[in-house]
Short mmCIF file of C-alpha atoms in Angstrom, two decimals:
data_model
loop_
_atom_site.label_atom_id
_atom_site.label_comp_id
_atom_site.label_asym_id
_atom_site.label_seq_id
_atom_site.Cartn_x
_atom_site.Cartn_y
_atom_site.Cartn_z
CA MET A 29 0.06 0.15 -0.14
CA LYS A 30 1.13 3.44 -0.98
CA THR A 31 2.79 5.20 2.39
CA LYS A 32 0.77 8.65 2.38
CA LEU A 33 3.17 11.67 2.17
CA ILE A 34 2.07 13.07 5.13
CA ASP A 35 2.27 10.16 7.20
CA CYS A 36 5.88 9.70 6.16
CA LEU A 37 6.96 13.32 6.43
CA ARG A 38 5.89 15.33 9.61
CA PRO A 39 7.59 18.85 9.29
CA LEU A 40 10.02 20.13 11.92
CA MET A 41 9.88 23.88 10.88
CA LEU A 42 12.58 26.19 11.80
CA GLY A 43 10.92 29.25 13.62
CA ALA A 44 11.77 32.62 11.82
CA VAL A 45 11.41 36.36 12.50
CA MET A 46 8.40 37.13 9.82
CA LEU A 47 7.65 40.95 9.01
CA SER A 48 4.33 42.39 8.15
CA SER A 49 4.14 44.69 5.44
CA THR A 50 1.19 47.23 6.36
CA ALA A 51 -0.20 50.43 4.68
CA HIS A 52 2.24 52.29 7.03
CA ALA A 53 5.23 49.94 6.32
CA ALA A 54 5.28 49.39 9.87
CA VAL A 55 7.56 46.50 11.16
CA GLN A 56 5.83 43.67 13.35
CA THR A 57 7.31 40.77 14.63
CA LEU A 58 4.71 38.10 14.30
CA ASP A 59 6.83 35.23 15.74
CA LYS A 60 7.40 34.46 19.50
CA ILE A 61 8.76 32.10 21.63
CA VAL A 62 6.31 29.27 22.97
CA ALA A 63 8.43 27.38 25.20
CA ILE A 64 11.92 27.51 26.29
CA VAL A 65 13.84 24.33 26.48
CA ASP A 66 17.07 24.12 27.97
CA ASN A 67 19.45 25.77 25.72
CA ASP A 68 17.05 26.19 22.93
CA VAL A 69 13.35 27.47 22.18
CA VAL A 70 10.16 26.58 20.26
CA MET A 71 8.65 29.45 18.08
CA GLN A 72 4.93 29.89 17.35
CA SER A 73 5.80 29.25 13.69
CA GLN A 74 7.10 25.90 14.64
CA LEU A 75 3.96 25.38 16.55
CA ASP A 76 1.39 26.66 14.01
CA GLN A 77 3.30 24.78 11.05
CA ARG A 78 3.00 21.32 13.01
CA VAL A 79 -0.72 22.00 14.24
CA HIS A 80 -1.36 22.87 10.47
CA GLU A 81 0.11 19.27 9.31
CA VAL A 82 -1.90 17.33 12.23
CA GLN A 83 -4.99 19.17 11.30
CA GLN A 84 -4.04 17.96 7.66
CA THR A 85 -3.60 14.21 8.81
CA ILE A 86 -6.73 14.21 10.51
CA ALA A 87 -8.80 15.61 7.89
CA LYS A 88 -7.44 13.27 5.41
CA ARG A 89 -8.59 10.28 7.50
CA GLY A 90 -12.08 11.56 7.63
CA GLY A 91 -12.00 12.69 11.03
CA ALA A 92 -13.27 15.69 13.02
CA VAL A 93 -10.39 17.64 13.96
CA PRO A 94 -10.34 18.75 17.36
CA PRO A 95 -10.20 22.32 18.61
CA THR A 96 -6.59 24.22 18.34
CA SER A 97 -6.40 25.14 22.02
CA VAL A 98 -6.54 21.30 22.54
CA LEU A 99 -4.12 20.39 19.50
CA ASP A 100 -1.67 23.42 20.84
CA GLN A 101 -1.07 21.53 24.12
CA GLN A 102 -0.08 18.11 22.51
CA VAL A 103 1.94 19.33 19.67
CA LEU A 104 3.47 21.39 21.77
CA GLU A 105 4.83 18.93 24.41
CA ARG A 106 5.87 16.68 21.43
CA LEU A 107 7.91 19.54 19.92
CA ILE A 108 9.41 19.98 23.68
CA VAL A 109 10.47 16.24 23.64
CA GLU A 110 11.86 16.34 20.17
CA ASN A 111 13.77 19.41 20.67
CA LEU A 112 15.41 17.88 23.65
CA GLN A 113 16.31 14.62 21.85
CA LEU A 114 17.91 17.25 19.10
CA GLN A 115 20.04 19.16 21.75
CA ILE A 116 21.32 15.74 23.29
CA GLY A 117 22.31 14.83 19.37
CA GLU A 118 23.83 17.97 18.91
CA ARG A 119 25.98 17.67 22.02
CA SER A 120 27.04 13.79 21.13
CA GLY A 121 28.15 15.25 17.81
CA ILE A 122 25.45 13.41 15.83
CA ARG A 123 25.64 14.53 11.99
CA ILE A 124 24.09 13.48 9.01
CA THR A 125 25.98 13.49 5.71
CA ASP A 126 24.29 14.73 2.78
CA GLU A 127 24.99 11.38 1.05
CA GLU A 128 23.17 9.66 3.82
CA LEU A 129 20.34 12.13 3.66
CA ASN A 130 19.86 11.82 -0.09
CA GLN A 131 19.55 7.98 0.48
CA ALA A 132 17.13 8.47 2.95
CA ILE A 133 15.35 10.91 0.63
CA GLY A 134 15.46 8.40 -2.37
CA THR A 135 14.13 5.59 -0.30
CA ILE A 136 10.98 7.73 0.83
CA ALA A 137 10.31 8.37 -2.66
CA GLN A 138 10.80 4.77 -4.01
CA ARG A 139 8.38 3.50 -1.05
CA ASN A 140 5.61 6.07 -2.66
CA ASN A 141 6.51 4.63 -6.15
CA MET A 142 7.71 7.84 -7.25
CA SER A 143 11.08 9.14 -8.95
CA LEU A 144 12.67 12.06 -7.31
CA GLU A 145 10.92 14.91 -9.47
CA GLN A 146 7.37 13.39 -8.83
CA PHE A 147 8.25 13.29 -5.24
CA ARG A 148 9.40 16.72 -5.09
CA ALA A 149 5.75 17.55 -6.98
CA ALA A 150 3.83 15.49 -4.34
CA LEU A 151 5.52 17.63 -1.66
CA ALA A 152 4.82 20.76 -3.34
CA HIS A 153 0.96 19.55 -3.67
CA ASP A 154 0.84 19.18 -0.07
CA GLY A 155 2.42 22.57 0.72
CA LEU A 156 5.77 21.40 1.56
CA SER A 157 9.33 22.66 0.17
CA PHE A 158 11.62 20.22 -0.81
CA ASN A 159 14.37 22.06 1.15
CA ASP A 160 11.95 21.89 4.39
CA ALA A 161 11.50 18.11 3.83
CA ARG A 162 15.38 17.42 3.71
CA GLU A 163 15.57 19.29 6.78
CA GLN A 164 12.55 17.32 8.92
CA VAL A 165 13.87 14.03 7.45
CA ARG A 166 17.53 15.07 8.80
CA ARG A 167 16.38 15.96 12.18
CA GLU A 168 14.22 12.69 12.32
CA MET A 169 17.11 10.61 11.47
CA ILE A 170 19.62 12.63 14.21
CA ILE A 171 16.14 11.79 16.80
CA SER A 172 16.73 8.00 15.64
CA ARG A 173 20.56 7.72 16.33
CA VAL A 174 20.06 9.63 19.63
CA ARG A 175 17.59 6.87 20.84
CA GLN A 176 19.71 3.86 19.41
CA ARG A 177 22.71 5.34 21.71
CA ARG A 178 20.91 6.31 24.56
CA VAL A 179 18.28 3.55 24.60
CA ALA A 180 18.83 0.60 22.28
CA GLU A 181 22.55 0.08 23.24
CA ARG A 182 21.57 -0.15 26.86
CA ILE A 183 19.01 -3.15 26.43
CA GLN A 184 20.23 -6.34 27.12
CA VAL A 185 18.69 -9.79 26.54
CA SER A 186 20.58 -12.85 27.68
CA GLU A 187 20.73 -16.17 26.04
CA GLN A 188 18.51 -17.80 29.10
CA GLU A 189 15.70 -15.24 28.69
CA VAL A 190 15.36 -16.39 24.97
CA LYS A 191 15.58 -19.93 26.20
CA ASN A 192 12.51 -18.93 28.43
CA PHE A 193 10.53 -17.31 26.28
CA LEU A 194 10.80 -20.14 23.36
CA ALA A 195 9.56 -22.11 26.09
CA SER A 196 6.94 -20.19 27.30
CA ASP A 197 3.27 -20.52 25.94
CA LEU A 198 3.77 -16.88 24.71
CA GLY A 199 6.68 -17.96 22.90
CA LYS A 200 5.05 -20.51 21.21
CA MET A 201 2.45 -18.19 20.34
CA GLN A 202 5.21 -16.14 18.43
CA LEU A 203 4.06 -17.66 14.74
CA SER A 204 0.26 -16.67 15.65
CA GLU A 205 -1.65 -13.70 15.21
CA GLU A 206 -0.58 -10.28 14.76
CA TYR A 207 -2.69 -7.41 15.73
CA ARG A 208 -2.45 -4.03 14.60
CA LEU A 209 -3.02 -1.54 17.54
CA ALA A 210 -3.93 1.61 18.78
CA ASN A 211 -3.30 3.11 22.37
CA ILE A 212 -4.73 5.79 24.93
CA LEU A 213 -2.41 6.44 27.93
CA VAL A 214 -2.95 8.54 30.81
CA PRO A 215 0.27 8.93 32.47
CA THR A 216 1.34 8.76 36.40
CA PRO A 217 4.58 10.06 37.52
CA GLU A 218 6.93 7.74 38.69
CA SER A 219 6.48 9.35 42.13
CA ALA A 220 2.77 9.47 42.13
CA ASN A 221 1.15 9.10 45.33
CA SER A 222 -2.35 7.42 45.93
CA THR A 223 -4.58 10.56 45.04
CA THR A 224 -2.92 11.19 41.54
CA ILE A 225 -2.96 7.49 40.52
CA GLN A 226 -6.75 7.48 41.41
CA ALA A 227 -7.39 10.72 39.37
CA ALA A 228 -5.73 9.11 36.47
CA ALA A 229 -7.75 6.03 37.08
CA ARG A 230 -11.12 8.24 37.11
CA GLN A 231 -9.57 9.66 33.78
CA ALA A 232 -9.23 6.46 32.22
CA GLY A 233 -12.60 5.15 33.57
CA GLU A 234 -14.18 8.19 31.72
CA ILE A 235 -12.23 7.75 28.33
CA TYR A 236 -13.26 3.98 28.35
CA GLN A 237 -16.93 4.64 28.83
CA GLN A 238 -16.64 7.49 25.97
CA LEU A 239 -15.32 4.58 23.93
CA LYS A 240 -17.99 2.39 24.76
CA GLN A 241 -20.78 4.75 24.11
CA GLY A 242 -19.12 5.22 20.43
CA ALA A 243 -16.56 7.94 20.76
CA ASP A 244 -13.81 8.01 18.02
CA PHE A 245 -10.98 6.37 19.40
CA ALA A 246 -8.34 8.44 17.48
CA GLN A 247 -9.96 11.81 18.23
CA LEU A 248 -9.89 10.94 22.15
CA ALA A 249 -5.86 9.69 21.55
CA ILE A 250 -5.44 13.08 19.78
CA ALA A 251 -7.10 15.14 22.62
CA ARG A 252 -6.42 13.17 26.06
CA SER A 253 -3.37 10.59 25.46
CA GLY A 254 -0.21 11.11 26.69
CA SER A 255 1.21 8.48 24.62
CA GLU A 256 4.05 9.47 22.13
CA THR A 257 1.54 8.35 19.34
CA ALA A 258 -1.00 10.42 20.48
CA LEU A 259 -1.11 12.94 17.44
CA GLU A 260 -1.20 9.95 15.04
CA GLY A 261 -4.50 8.86 16.79
CA GLY A 262 -2.68 6.55 19.08
CA GLU A 263 -1.47 4.33 15.77
CA MET A 264 0.71 1.51 17.52
CA GLY A 265 1.17 -0.64 14.34
CA TRP A 266 1.63 -4.36 14.19
CA ARG A 267 2.44 -6.00 17.27
CA LYS A 268 2.92 -9.82 18.13
CA ALA A 269 1.10 -10.68 21.44
CA ALA A 270 4.13 -11.56 23.01
CA GLN A 271 5.38 -8.34 22.25
CA LEU A 272 2.71 -6.96 24.57
CA PRO A 273 3.18 -6.65 28.47
CA PRO A 274 0.83 -8.82 30.52
CA PRO A 275 -2.23 -9.05 30.49
CA PHE A 276 -2.68 -7.25 26.99
CA ASP A 277 -0.92 -10.44 25.54
CA ARG A 278 -4.03 -12.44 26.89
CA MET A 279 -6.93 -9.96 26.47
CA LEU A 280 -6.17 -9.56 22.74
CA SER A 281 -6.64 -13.26 21.91
CA SER A 282 -10.16 -13.18 22.66
CA MET A 283 -11.26 -9.76 21.24
CA ALA A 284 -12.79 -8.90 18.13
CA VAL A 285 -11.53 -6.46 15.47
CA GLY A 286 -13.05 -2.82 16.56
CA ASP A 287 -13.02 -4.04 20.44
CA VAL A 288 -11.15 -1.73 23.10
CA THR A 289 -9.58 -3.18 26.50
CA GLU A 290 -10.47 -1.75 29.75
CA PRO A 291 -7.98 0.65 31.47
CA VAL A 292 -5.09 -1.55 32.48
CA ARG A 293 -2.62 -0.07 34.87
CA THR A 294 1.13 -0.13 33.70
CA PRO A 295 4.45 1.46 35.29
CA GLY A 296 3.83 4.40 32.87
CA GLY A 297 -0.08 5.19 33.49
CA PHE A 298 -3.38 3.51 32.56
CA ILE A 299 -3.49 2.13 28.95
CA ILE A 300 -6.34 1.45 26.77
CA LEU A 301 -5.78 -0.38 23.72
CA LYS A 302 -7.89 -0.43 20.57
CA LEU A 303 -7.71 -3.70 18.17
CA GLN A 304 -7.75 -2.30 14.45
CA GLU A 305 -6.92 -5.34 12.49
CA LYS A 306 -5.76 -9.30 12.96
CA ARG A 307 -3.43 -11.18 10.44
CA GLY A 308 -1.55 -14.15 10.16
CA GLY A 309 -1.95 -17.26 12.72
CA GLN A 310 -0.36 -19.82 10.73
CA THR A 311 3.21 -21.04 9.98
CA GLN A 312 4.92 -18.92 7.28
CA LEU A 313 7.89 -20.28 5.13
CA ARG A 314 10.65 -17.83 4.64
CA ASP A 315 12.43 -17.05 1.34
CA GLU A 316 15.97 -17.38 1.02
CA VAL A 317 18.06 -16.62 -1.73
CA HIS A 318 21.81 -17.96 -2.36
CA VAL A 319 23.64 -14.79 -3.81
CA ARG A 320 27.21 -13.65 -4.41
CA HIS A 321 28.63 -10.54 -5.01
CA ILE A 322 31.76 -7.95 -5.63
CA LEU A 323 31.33 -4.58 -4.03
CA ILE A 324 33.72 -1.56 -4.95
CA LYS A 325 33.64 1.37 -2.75
CA PRO A 326 34.68 4.73 -3.64
CA SER A 327 37.55 6.36 -1.69
CA GLU A 328 39.99 9.29 -1.23
CA ILE A 329 42.13 8.00 -3.79
CA ARG A 330 39.18 6.57 -6.26
CA SER A 331 36.21 8.98 -7.27
CA GLU A 332 32.47 7.80 -7.32
CA ALA A 333 32.68 7.99 -11.67
CA GLU A 334 35.91 5.85 -11.36
CA THR A 335 34.36 3.42 -8.98
CA LYS A 336 31.62 2.85 -11.20
CA VAL A 337 33.94 2.36 -14.35
CA LEU A 338 35.62 -0.15 -12.38
CA ALA A 339 32.71 -2.31 -11.53
CA GLN A 340 31.63 -2.12 -15.34
CA ARG A 341 35.17 -3.30 -16.00
CA LEU A 342 34.47 -6.46 -13.65
CA TYR A 343 31.25 -6.83 -15.10
CA ASP A 344 32.29 -7.00 -18.40
CA ARG A 345 35.15 -9.39 -17.59
CA ILE A 346 32.91 -11.84 -16.30
CA GLN A 347 30.60 -11.64 -19.47
CA ALA A 348 33.53 -12.15 -21.21
CA GLY A 349 34.23 -15.53 -19.17
CA ALA A 350 36.35 -14.53 -16.16
CA ASP A 351 35.71 -16.44 -13.17
CA PHE A 352 33.30 -14.78 -10.67
CA ALA A 353 34.61 -15.93 -7.45
CA GLU A 354 38.23 -15.19 -8.36
CA LEU A 355 37.56 -11.50 -9.25
CA ALA A 356 35.55 -11.33 -6.02
CA LYS A 357 38.60 -12.46 -4.01
CA SER A 358 40.91 -9.89 -5.92
CA PHE A 359 38.67 -7.17 -6.17
CA SER A 360 35.46 -7.06 -3.73
CA GLU A 361 35.72 -4.74 -0.58
CA ASP A 362 33.09 -6.69 1.36
CA PRO A 363 35.29 -8.15 4.22
CA GLY A 364 32.90 -10.92 5.13
CA SER A 365 32.73 -12.56 1.85
CA ALA A 366 35.23 -11.55 -0.62
CA LEU A 367 37.65 -14.37 0.82
CA ASN A 368 34.47 -17.12 -0.15
CA GLY A 369 34.36 -15.47 -3.67
CA GLY A 370 31.87 -13.05 -2.59
CA ASP A 371 29.45 -15.54 -1.59
CA LEU A 372 26.78 -14.65 0.85
CA ASN A 373 25.44 -17.88 1.42
CA TRP A 374 21.82 -18.44 2.11
CA ILE A 375 20.24 -15.24 3.24
CA ASP A 376 16.70 -13.37 4.03
CA PRO A 377 16.42 -10.94 1.24
CA ASN A 378 14.60 -8.90 4.14
CA ALA A 379 18.15 -8.29 6.01
CA LEU A 380 19.58 -6.43 2.53
CA VAL A 381 19.10 -2.60 1.69
CA PRO A 382 16.41 -2.17 -0.73
CA GLU A 383 18.55 -1.33 -3.88
CA PHE A 384 20.31 -4.74 -3.54
CA ARG A 385 17.34 -6.64 -2.59
CA GLU A 386 15.52 -5.24 -5.61
CA VAL A 387 18.31 -6.12 -8.06
CA MET A 388 18.45 -9.53 -6.59
CA ALA A 389 14.54 -9.94 -6.96
CA ASN A 390 14.77 -9.44 -10.59
CA ALA A 391 17.96 -10.97 -11.45
CA PRO A 392 17.13 -14.77 -13.18
CA GLN A 393 19.21 -17.08 -11.37
CA GLY A 394 22.80 -17.90 -13.15
CA GLN A 395 23.02 -14.50 -14.57
CA VAL A 396 25.33 -11.49 -13.32
CA SER A 397 23.71 -8.36 -12.94
CA LYS A 398 24.99 -4.84 -14.34
CA PRO A 399 26.66 -2.89 -11.81
CA PHE A 400 24.25 -0.91 -9.60
CA GLN A 401 24.87 1.41 -6.92
CA THR A 402 23.67 1.16 -3.02
CA GLN A 403 24.83 3.50 -0.14
CA TYR A 404 28.25 1.02 0.25
CA GLY A 405 29.43 1.40 -3.10
CA TRP A 406 28.77 -0.23 -6.53
CA HIS A 407 27.66 -4.04 -6.61
CA VAL A 408 27.70 -6.77 -9.21
CA LEU A 409 25.70 -10.06 -8.02
CA GLU A 410 24.73 -13.40 -9.26
CA VAL A 411 21.82 -15.21 -7.84
CA LEU A 412 22.89 -19.00 -7.40
CA GLY A 413 19.64 -20.25 -6.08
CA ARG A 414 16.32 -19.39 -4.10
CA ARG A 415 14.20 -21.55 -1.94
CA ALA A 416 11.51 -21.59 0.93
CA THR A 417 12.15 -22.81 4.11
CA ASP A 418 10.90 -23.34 7.44
CA SER A 419 12.17 -21.41 10.19
CA THR A 420 15.38 -22.88 11.90
CA ALA A 421 16.05 -23.29 15.56
CA GLN A 422 18.66 -20.33 15.06
CA ALA A 423 15.96 -18.20 13.20
CA ARG A 424 13.66 -18.92 16.01
CA GLU A 425 16.04 -17.89 18.65
CA GLN A 426 16.76 -14.67 16.72
CA GLN A 427 13.15 -13.94 16.29
CA ALA A 428 12.77 -14.35 20.02
CA MET A 429 15.92 -12.05 20.55
CA ASN A 430 14.11 -9.56 18.45
CA VAL A 431 10.77 -9.87 20.12
CA LEU A 432 12.31 -9.24 23.90
CA ARG A 433 14.32 -6.59 22.58
CA ASN A 434 11.53 -4.75 21.10
CA ARG A 435 9.20 -4.86 24.04
CA LYS A 436 12.42 -3.97 26.23
CA TYR A 437 13.12 -1.02 23.94
CA ASP A 438 9.07 0.27 23.92
CA GLU A 439 9.23 0.34 27.87
CA GLU A 440 12.61 1.73 28.20
CA LEU A 441 12.03 4.52 25.63
CA GLN A 442 8.73 5.89 27.52
CA SER A 443 10.84 5.60 30.36
CA TRP A 444 13.85 7.44 28.88
CA LEU A 445 11.46 10.23 27.34
CA ARG A 446 10.09 10.75 30.62
CA GLN A 447 13.23 11.14 32.26
CA ILE A 448 14.99 13.68 29.87
CA ARG A 449 11.51 15.67 30.18
CA ASP A 450 11.47 15.76 33.73
CA GLU A 451 15.40 16.56 34.06
CA ALA A 452 14.96 19.37 31.61
CA TYR A 453 14.20 23.09 32.32
CA VAL A 454 11.40 23.73 30.32
CA GLU A 455 9.26 27.06 30.36
CA ILE A 456 6.49 27.06 28.57
CA LYS A 457 5.02 30.39 27.45
CA LEU A 458 1.84 29.32 25.20
CA PRO A 459 -1.17 31.61 26.03
CA GLY A 460 -3.56 29.59 28.12
CA ALA A 461 -0.95 26.97 29.38
CA ASP A 462 0.29 26.76 32.69
CA GLN A 463 3.89 28.04 33.15
CA ALA A 464 6.33 25.51 34.11
CA ALA A 465 10.02 25.72 34.94
CA GLN A 466 12.00 22.47 35.97
#
């Protein structure tokens, strides 16, 4: 299904000073600060632009757009947390090169089945400039890398945890149904007293009753949820039951599409889930491809153009009868496969970058592909075989490892986001909002 541009690109517009041109040629500052965030600020122009984008998204989904005052609060909180992560990225020296950025933009265009020029035109149609889109993607990439460093890298899953998981009922359910979920979170602070917890429980109960009476889940999520996915209507994407903390894993198995759970207390607050879709439930065969390749990388002494020429020469030599494996041993700059004649052995296509995967999928078995480029350099490849195979014990262990890491990541991410928000100095200057300084 084509990805909507409005979902791919959530603009993070930099604040700017705007001048009015009145009849008297008076100069007025229209922009203003709506929040001070540690060493940076959030501007009214940023807030207005993001609110506009959220309103467009909601309208395209066919939902009723909440009042701007409600969206202002939710969007400003999102911008504050994003700003904190970008500041962490700046202090950590995280940089996105133009090459990486161009690659990401190209991938987004491909996922929407567009050329780069068509992508530019589609952005313009949605009211976005290409430069603004590039800047937004750059910021999203920085935030992703910050999270990888601060959250993902400190998550550890032991071999014993994997074994216990595979032996458990939930582990055995891993090849069962998947669920597309949305959530509403009524958060509670880590040090919340009983009064605060009871108030949150009442609020969650009120939301649940509204849902039972037919209220729109996405609209309530946008207006009242404290989850990071609130502005997306609480959308969480697809989850296995095993990826969900108890008791949700058991509750979902007996729910019908469209049902919502009663509020459940979690470390982060009270959560309500909506089951939006189901899929799977049967053992899946996995496609594998036996492939070998030669990789040539540009360097300080070899330009991009020279690298392409060398790859073409190697391709021509193979076409003329030269031995692929010998050329791979002599020229390939992939240290993991060069000594094996470029052989990657049997591999899951999903483990490969999109450009390599696409060429491999279209290459007839036994024929060498023409040179093509990925983020790693220039390749030629040859498909040696294709097969469908059941998941091996090793694959099942890796799958269990991924499930456990994802579960821990989701929990750790929410905890870390609350932590950096609580520890930051934040002064909100949005009219009508409570002033806060931490």
